[in-house]
PDB file of C-alpha atoms in Angstrom:
ATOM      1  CA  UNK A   1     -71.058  44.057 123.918  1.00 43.00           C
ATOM      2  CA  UNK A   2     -67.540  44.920 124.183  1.00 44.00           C
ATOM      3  CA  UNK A   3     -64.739  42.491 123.038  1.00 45.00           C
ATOM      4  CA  UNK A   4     -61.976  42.746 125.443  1.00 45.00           C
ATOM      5  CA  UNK A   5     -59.483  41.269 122.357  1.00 44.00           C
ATOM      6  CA  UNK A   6     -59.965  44.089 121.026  1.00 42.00           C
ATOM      7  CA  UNK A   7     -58.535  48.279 121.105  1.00 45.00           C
ATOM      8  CA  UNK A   8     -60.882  50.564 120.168  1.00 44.00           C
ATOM      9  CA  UNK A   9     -62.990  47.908 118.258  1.00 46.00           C
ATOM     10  CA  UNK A  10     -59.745  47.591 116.007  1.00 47.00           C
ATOM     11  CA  UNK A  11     -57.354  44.854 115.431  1.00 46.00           C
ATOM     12  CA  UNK A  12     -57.022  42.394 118.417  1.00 47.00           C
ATOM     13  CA  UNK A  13     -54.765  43.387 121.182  1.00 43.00           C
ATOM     14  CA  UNK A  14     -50.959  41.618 121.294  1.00 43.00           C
ATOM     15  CA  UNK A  15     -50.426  38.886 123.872  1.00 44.00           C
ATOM     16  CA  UNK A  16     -48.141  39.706 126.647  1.00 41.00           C
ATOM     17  CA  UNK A  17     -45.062  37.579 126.536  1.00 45.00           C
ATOM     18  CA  UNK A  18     -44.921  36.001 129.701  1.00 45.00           C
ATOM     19  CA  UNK A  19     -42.096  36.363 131.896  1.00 49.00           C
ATOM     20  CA  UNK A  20     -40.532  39.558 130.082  1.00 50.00           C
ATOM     21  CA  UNK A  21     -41.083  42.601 131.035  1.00 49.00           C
ATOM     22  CA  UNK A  22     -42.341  45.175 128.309  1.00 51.00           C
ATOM     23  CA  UNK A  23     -39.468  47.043 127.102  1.00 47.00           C
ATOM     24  CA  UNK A  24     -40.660  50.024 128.790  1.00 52.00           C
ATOM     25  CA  UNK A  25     -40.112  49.159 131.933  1.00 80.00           C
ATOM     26  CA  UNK A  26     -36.413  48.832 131.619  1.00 88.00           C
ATOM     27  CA  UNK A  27     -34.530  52.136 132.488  1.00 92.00           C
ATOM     28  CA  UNK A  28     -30.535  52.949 132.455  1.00 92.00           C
ATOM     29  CA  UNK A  29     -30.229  51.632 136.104  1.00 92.00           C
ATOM     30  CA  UNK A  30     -32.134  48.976 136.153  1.00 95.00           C
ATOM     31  CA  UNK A  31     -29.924  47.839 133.218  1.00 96.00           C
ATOM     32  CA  UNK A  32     -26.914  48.709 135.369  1.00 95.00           C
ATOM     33  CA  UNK A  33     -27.866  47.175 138.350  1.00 95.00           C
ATOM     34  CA  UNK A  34     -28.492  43.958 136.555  1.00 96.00           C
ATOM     35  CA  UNK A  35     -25.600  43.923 134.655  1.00 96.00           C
ATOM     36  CA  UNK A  36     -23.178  44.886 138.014  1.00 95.00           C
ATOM     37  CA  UNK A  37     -25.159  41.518 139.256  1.00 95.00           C
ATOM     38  CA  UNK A  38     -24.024  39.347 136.188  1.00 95.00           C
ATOM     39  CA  UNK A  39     -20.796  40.588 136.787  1.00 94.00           C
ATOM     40  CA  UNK A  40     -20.115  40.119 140.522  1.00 92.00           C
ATOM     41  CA  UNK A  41     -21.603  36.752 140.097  1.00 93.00           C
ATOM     42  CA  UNK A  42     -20.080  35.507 137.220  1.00 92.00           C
ATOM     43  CA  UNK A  43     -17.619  37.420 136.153  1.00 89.00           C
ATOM     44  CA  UNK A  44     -16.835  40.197 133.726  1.00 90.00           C
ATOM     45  CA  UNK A  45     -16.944  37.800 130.457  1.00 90.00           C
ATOM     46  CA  UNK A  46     -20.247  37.200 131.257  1.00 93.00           C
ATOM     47  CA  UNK A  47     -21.547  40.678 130.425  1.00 94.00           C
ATOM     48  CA  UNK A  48     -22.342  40.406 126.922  1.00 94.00           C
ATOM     49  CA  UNK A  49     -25.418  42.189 125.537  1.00 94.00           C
ATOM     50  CA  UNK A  50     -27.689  38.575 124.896  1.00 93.00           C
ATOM     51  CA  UNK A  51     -26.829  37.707 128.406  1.00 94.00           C
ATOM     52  CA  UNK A  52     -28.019  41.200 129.674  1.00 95.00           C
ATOM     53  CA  UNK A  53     -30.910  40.503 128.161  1.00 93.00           C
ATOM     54  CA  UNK A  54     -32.050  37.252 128.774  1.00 92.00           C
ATOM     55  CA  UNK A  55     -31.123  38.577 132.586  1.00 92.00           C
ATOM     56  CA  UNK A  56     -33.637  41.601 132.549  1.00 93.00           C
ATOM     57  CA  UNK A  57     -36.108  39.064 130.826  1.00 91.00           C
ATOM     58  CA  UNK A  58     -36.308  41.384 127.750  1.00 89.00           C
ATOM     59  CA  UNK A  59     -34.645  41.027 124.153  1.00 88.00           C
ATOM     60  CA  UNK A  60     -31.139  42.719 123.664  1.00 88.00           C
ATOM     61  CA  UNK A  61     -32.437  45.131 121.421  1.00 90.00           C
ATOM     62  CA  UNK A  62     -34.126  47.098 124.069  1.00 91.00           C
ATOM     63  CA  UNK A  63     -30.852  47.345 126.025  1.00 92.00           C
ATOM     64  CA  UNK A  64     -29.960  48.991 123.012  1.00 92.00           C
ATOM     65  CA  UNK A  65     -32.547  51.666 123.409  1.00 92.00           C
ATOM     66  CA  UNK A  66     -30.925  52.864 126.541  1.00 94.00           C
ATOM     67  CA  UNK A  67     -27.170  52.282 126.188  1.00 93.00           C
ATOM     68  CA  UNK A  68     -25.269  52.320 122.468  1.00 92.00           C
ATOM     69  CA  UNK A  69     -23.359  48.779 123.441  1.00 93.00           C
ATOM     70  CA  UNK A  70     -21.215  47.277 125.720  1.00 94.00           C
ATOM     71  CA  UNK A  71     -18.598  50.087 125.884  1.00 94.00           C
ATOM     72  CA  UNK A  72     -21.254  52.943 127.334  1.00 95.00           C
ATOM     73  CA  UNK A  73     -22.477  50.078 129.488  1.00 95.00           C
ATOM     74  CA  UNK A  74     -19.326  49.781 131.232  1.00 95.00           C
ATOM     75  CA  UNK A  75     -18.572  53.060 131.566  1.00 94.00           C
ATOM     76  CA  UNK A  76     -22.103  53.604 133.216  1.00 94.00           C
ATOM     77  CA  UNK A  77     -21.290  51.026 135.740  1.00 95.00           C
ATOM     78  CA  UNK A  78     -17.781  53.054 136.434  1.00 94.00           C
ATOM     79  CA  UNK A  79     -20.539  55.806 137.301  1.00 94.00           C
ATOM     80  CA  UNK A  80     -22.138  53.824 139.831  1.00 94.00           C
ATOM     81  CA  UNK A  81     -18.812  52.854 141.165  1.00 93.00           C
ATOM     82  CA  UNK A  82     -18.325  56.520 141.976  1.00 94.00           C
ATOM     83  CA  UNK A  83     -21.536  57.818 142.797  1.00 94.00           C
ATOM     84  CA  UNK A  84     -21.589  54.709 145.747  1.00 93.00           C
ATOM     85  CA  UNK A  85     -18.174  56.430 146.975  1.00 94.00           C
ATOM     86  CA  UNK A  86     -19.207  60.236 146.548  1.00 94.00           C
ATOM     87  CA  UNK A  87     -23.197  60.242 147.424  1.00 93.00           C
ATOM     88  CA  UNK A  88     -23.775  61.986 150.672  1.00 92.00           C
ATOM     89  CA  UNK A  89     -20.168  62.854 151.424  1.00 93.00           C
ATOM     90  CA  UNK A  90     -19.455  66.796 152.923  1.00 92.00           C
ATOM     91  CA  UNK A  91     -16.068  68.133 152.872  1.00 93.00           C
ATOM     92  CA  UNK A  92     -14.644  68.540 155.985  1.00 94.00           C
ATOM     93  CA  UNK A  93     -12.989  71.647 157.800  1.00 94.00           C
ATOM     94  CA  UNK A  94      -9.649  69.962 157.225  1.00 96.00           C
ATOM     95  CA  UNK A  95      -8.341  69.466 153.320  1.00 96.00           C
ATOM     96  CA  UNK A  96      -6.033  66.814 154.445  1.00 96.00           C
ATOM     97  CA  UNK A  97      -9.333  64.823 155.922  1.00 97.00           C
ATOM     98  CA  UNK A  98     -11.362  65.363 152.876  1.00 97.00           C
ATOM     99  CA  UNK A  99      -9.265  63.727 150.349  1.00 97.00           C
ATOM    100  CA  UNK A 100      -8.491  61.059 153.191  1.00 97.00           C
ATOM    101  CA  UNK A 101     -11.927  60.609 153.432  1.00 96.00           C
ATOM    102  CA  UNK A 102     -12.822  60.419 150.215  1.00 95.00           C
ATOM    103  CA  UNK A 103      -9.864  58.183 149.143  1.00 95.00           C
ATOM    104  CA  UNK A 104     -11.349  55.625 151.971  1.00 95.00           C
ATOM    105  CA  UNK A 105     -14.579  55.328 150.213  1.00 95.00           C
ATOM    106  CA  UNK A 106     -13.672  55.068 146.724  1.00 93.00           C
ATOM    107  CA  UNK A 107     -11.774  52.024 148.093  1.00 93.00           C
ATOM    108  CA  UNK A 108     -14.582  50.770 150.005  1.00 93.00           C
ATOM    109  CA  UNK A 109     -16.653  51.056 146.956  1.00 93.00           C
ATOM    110  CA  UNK A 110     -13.943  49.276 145.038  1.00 92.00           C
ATOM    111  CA  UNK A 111     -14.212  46.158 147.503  1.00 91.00           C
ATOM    112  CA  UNK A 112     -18.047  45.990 148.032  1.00 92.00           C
ATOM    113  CA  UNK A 113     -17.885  45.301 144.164  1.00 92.00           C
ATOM    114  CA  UNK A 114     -14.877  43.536 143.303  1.00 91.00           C
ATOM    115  CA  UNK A 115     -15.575  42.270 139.796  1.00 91.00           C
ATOM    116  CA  UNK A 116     -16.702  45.259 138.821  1.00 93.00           C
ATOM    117  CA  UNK A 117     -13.935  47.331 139.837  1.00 91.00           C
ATOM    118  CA  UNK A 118     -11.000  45.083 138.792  1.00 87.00           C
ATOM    119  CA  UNK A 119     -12.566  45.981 134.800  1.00 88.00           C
ATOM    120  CA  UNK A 120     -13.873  49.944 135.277  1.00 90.00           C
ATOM    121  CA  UNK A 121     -11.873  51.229 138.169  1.00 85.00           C
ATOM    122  CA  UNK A 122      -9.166  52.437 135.932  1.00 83.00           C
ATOM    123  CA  UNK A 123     -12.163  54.037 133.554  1.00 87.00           C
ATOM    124  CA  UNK A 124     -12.981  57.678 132.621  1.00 89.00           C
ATOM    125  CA  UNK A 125     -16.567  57.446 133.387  1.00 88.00           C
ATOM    126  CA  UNK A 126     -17.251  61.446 131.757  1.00 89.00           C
ATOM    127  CA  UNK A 127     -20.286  61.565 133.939  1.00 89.00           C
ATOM    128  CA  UNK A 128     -21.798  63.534 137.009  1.00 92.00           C
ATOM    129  CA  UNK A 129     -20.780  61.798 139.960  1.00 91.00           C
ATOM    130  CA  UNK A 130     -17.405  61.538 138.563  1.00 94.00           C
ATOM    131  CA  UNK A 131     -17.318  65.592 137.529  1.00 96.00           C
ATOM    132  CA  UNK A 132     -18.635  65.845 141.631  1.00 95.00           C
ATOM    133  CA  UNK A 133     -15.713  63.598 143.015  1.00 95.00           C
ATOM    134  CA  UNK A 134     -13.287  65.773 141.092  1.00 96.00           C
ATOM    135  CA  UNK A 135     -14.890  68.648 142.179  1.00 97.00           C
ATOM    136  CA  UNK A 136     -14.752  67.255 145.762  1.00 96.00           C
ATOM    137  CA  UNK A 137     -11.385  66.689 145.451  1.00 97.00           C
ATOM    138  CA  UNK A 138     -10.019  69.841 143.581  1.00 97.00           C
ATOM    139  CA  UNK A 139     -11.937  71.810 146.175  1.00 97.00           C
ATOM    140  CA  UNK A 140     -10.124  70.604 148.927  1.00 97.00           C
ATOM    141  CA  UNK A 141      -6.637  71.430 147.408  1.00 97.00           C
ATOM    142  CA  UNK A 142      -7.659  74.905 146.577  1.00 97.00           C
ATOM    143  CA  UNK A 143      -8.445  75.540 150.258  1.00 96.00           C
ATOM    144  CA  UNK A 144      -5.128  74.099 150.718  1.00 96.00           C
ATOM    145  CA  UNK A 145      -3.747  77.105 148.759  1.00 97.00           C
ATOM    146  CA  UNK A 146      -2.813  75.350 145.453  1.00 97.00           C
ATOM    147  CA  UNK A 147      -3.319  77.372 142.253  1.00 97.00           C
ATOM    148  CA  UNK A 148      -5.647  75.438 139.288  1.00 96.00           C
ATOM    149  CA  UNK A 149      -2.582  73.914 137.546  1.00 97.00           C
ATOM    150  CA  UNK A 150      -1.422  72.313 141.000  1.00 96.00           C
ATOM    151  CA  UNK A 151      -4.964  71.477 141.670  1.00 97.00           C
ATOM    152  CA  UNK A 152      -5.079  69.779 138.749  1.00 97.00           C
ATOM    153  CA  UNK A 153      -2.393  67.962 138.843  1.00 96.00           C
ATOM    154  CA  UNK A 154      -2.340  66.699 142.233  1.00 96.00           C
ATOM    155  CA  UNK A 155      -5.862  65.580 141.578  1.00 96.00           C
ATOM    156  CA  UNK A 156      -5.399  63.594 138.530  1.00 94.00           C
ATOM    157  CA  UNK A 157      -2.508  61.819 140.546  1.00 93.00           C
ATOM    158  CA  UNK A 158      -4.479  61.052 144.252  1.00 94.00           C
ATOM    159  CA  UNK A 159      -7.618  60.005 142.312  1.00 93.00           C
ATOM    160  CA  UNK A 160      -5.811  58.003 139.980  1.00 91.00           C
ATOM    161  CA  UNK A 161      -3.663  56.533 143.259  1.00 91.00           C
ATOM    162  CA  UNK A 162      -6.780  55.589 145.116  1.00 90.00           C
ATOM    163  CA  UNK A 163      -8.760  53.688 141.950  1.00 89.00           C
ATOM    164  CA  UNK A 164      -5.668  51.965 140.901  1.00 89.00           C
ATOM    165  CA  UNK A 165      -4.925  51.121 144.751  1.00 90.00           C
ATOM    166  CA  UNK A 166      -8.252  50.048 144.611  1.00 87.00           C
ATOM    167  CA  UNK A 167      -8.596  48.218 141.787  1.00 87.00           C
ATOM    168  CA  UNK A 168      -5.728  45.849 142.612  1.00 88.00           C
ATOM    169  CA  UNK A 169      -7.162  45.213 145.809  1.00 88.00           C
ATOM    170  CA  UNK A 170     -10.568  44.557 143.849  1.00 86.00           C
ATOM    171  CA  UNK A 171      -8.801  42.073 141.643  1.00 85.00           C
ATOM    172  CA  UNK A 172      -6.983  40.175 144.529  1.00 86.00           C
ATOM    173  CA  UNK A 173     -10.767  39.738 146.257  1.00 82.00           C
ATOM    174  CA  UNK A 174     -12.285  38.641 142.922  1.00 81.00           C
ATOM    175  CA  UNK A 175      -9.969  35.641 142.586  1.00 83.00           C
ATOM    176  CA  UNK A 176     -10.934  32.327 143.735  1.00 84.00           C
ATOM    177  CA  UNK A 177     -10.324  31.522 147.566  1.00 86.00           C
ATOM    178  CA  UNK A 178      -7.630  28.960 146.977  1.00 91.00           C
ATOM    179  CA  UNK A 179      -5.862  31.433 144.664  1.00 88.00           C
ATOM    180  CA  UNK A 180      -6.008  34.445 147.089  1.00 85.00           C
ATOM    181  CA  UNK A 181      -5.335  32.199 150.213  1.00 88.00           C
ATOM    182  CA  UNK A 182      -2.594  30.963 148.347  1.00 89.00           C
ATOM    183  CA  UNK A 183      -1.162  34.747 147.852  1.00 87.00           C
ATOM    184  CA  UNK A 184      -1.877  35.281 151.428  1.00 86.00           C
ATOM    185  CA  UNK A 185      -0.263  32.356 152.996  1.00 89.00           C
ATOM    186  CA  UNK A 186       3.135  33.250 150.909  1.00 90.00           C
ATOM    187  CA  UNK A 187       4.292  36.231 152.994  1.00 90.00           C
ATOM    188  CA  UNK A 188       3.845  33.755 156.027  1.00 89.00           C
ATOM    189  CA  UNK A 189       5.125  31.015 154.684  1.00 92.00           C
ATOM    190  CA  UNK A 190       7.448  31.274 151.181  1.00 93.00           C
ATOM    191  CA  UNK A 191       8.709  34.642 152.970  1.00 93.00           C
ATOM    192  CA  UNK A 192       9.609  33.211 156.167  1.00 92.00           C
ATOM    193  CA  UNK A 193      11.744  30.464 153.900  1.00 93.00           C
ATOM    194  CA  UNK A 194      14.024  32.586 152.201  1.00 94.00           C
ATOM    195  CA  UNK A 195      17.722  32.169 152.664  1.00 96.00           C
ATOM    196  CA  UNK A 196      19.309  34.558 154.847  1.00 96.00           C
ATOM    197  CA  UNK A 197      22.684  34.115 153.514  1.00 97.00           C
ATOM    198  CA  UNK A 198      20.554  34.513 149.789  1.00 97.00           C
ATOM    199  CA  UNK A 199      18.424  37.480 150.605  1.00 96.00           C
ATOM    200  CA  UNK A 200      20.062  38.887 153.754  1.00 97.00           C
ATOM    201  CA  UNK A 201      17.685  41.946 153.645  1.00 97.00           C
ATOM    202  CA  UNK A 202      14.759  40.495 152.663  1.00 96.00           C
ATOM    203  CA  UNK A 203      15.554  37.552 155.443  1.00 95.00           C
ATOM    204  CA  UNK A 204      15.410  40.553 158.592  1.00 95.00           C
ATOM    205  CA  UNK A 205      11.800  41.969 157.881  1.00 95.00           C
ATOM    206  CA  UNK A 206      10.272  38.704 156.416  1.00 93.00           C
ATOM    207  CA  UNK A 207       8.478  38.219 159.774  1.00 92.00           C
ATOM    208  CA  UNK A 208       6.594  41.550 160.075  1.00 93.00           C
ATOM    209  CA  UNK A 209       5.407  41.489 155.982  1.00 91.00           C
ATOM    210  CA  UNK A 210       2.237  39.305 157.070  1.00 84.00           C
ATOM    211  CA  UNK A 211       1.211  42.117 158.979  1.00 84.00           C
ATOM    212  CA  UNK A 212       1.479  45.013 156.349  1.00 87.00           C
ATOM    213  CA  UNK A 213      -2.109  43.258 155.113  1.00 87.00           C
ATOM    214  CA  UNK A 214      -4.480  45.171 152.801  1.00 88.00           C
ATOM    215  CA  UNK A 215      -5.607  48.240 155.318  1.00 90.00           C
ATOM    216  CA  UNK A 216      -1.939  48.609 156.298  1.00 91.00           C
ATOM    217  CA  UNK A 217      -0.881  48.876 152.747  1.00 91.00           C
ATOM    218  CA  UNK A 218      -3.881  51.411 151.928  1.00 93.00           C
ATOM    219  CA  UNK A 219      -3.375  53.535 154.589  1.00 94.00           C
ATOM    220  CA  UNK A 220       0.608  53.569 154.040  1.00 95.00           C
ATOM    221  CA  UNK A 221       0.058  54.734 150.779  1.00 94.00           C
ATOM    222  CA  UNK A 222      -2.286  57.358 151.516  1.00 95.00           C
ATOM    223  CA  UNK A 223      -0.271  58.809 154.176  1.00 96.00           C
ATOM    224  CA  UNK A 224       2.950  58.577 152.347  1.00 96.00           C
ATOM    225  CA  UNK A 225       0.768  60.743 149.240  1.00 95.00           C
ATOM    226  CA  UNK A 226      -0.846  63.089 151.421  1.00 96.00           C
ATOM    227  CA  UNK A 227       2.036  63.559 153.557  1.00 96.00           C
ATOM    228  CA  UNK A 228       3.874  65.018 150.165  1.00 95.00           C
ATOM    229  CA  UNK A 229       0.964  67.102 149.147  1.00 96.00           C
ATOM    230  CA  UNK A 230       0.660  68.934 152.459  1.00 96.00           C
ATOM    231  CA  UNK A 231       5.037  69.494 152.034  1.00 95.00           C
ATOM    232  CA  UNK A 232       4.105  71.439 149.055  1.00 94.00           C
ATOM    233  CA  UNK A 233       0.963  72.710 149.981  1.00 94.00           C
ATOM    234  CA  UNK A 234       0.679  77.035 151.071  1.00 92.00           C
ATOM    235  CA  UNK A 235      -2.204  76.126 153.789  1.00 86.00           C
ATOM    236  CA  UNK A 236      -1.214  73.573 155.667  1.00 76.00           C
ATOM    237  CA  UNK A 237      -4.364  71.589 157.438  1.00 75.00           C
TER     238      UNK A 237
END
């Protein structure tokens, strides 16, 4: 008769713990995922590793088997940040439109997970999709004629444009809503007050700041950047 307590007729099997998942069945992005969640819902002090666990249903310790702490956690979900932006994108026949492009999504990316980017945007994440964005990137300046030390340069300064540019735009949509209505009401409101005879300059364009919102401010930017790489670039678009 077989005893089904039993493996192999040896010492009695051990009881599942209900509700947590064997440690097995926890993987790098299933830890990621659940830790952007716990972030985007709570905020970035949440993400500590006994919180991580208790929200995967497992111990902390076998977080530990896939990550070395907090630090490499962070830094993988500055990965996923920029594998959302570069997955499925193609270059374009135009160099001009391929770092416009790209630009777009890493700030799209940056707003579909505000929390998250306001901490890793600014982050080295040393990891494939990042090494593929910069590839992306560099790519499309050398078909714009720019030798590797221009290449590089003028990479390190749009990407680092468009993640900071998005990150600040992260951080105003992760604040509270009476904090970032508040910010949003002053250019049509505290703006529109100012004393003429005070702030004479200020005074003449205080009515059209309101409309230089978020997208206007992005795509000023970019244009303004771009506009200066294609002055020096030896292929023009």
């Amino acid at each position: 008769m077989t005893d089904h307590g039993v493996q192999g007729g040896g010492a009695p099997a051990p009881a599942a713990r209900r509700g947590r998942p064997p440690s097995t069945a926890l993987n790098r992005d299933r830890i990621l995922d659940a830790a952007r969640a716990l972030v985007e819902r709570e905020g970035p002090d949440a993400l500590t590793l006994r919180r991580l666990g208790a929200e995967l249903g497992s111990n902390h310790t076998a977080v530990l088997r896939h990550f070395s702490g907090k630090e490499d956690i962070l830094l993988g979900l500055a990965e996923q940040l920029i594998e959302e932006a570069v997955t499925g994108y193609e270059p374009t026949d135009s160099w001009r439109e391929t770092l416009a492009g790209l630009a777009r999504r890493v700030r799209s990316a940056c707003l579909t997970h505000p929390q998250v980017a306001a901490v890793v945007a600014g982050r080295v994440s040393r990891r494939d999709a990042e090494f593929r964005g910069a590839d992306l990137v560099i790519g499309a300046l050398r078909q714009a004629g720019f030798g590797d030390r221009e290449a590089a340069r003028y990479y390190r300064a749009l990407a680092d444009t468009a993640l900071a540019m998005g990150a600040q735009e992260a951080a105003l949509a992760a604040l509270d809503s009476t904090a970032r209505e508040g910010d949003r009401l002053a250019w049509r409101r505290e703006y529109l007050a100012v004393s003429p005879t005070a702030y004479p300059h200020l005074a003449s364009v205080a009515p059209h700041l309101a409309a230089a919102d978020e997208d206007d401010q992005f795509e000023t930017v970019l244009g303004l950047l771009l506009d200066a790489v294609e002055l020096r670039a030896p292929h023009k678009p």
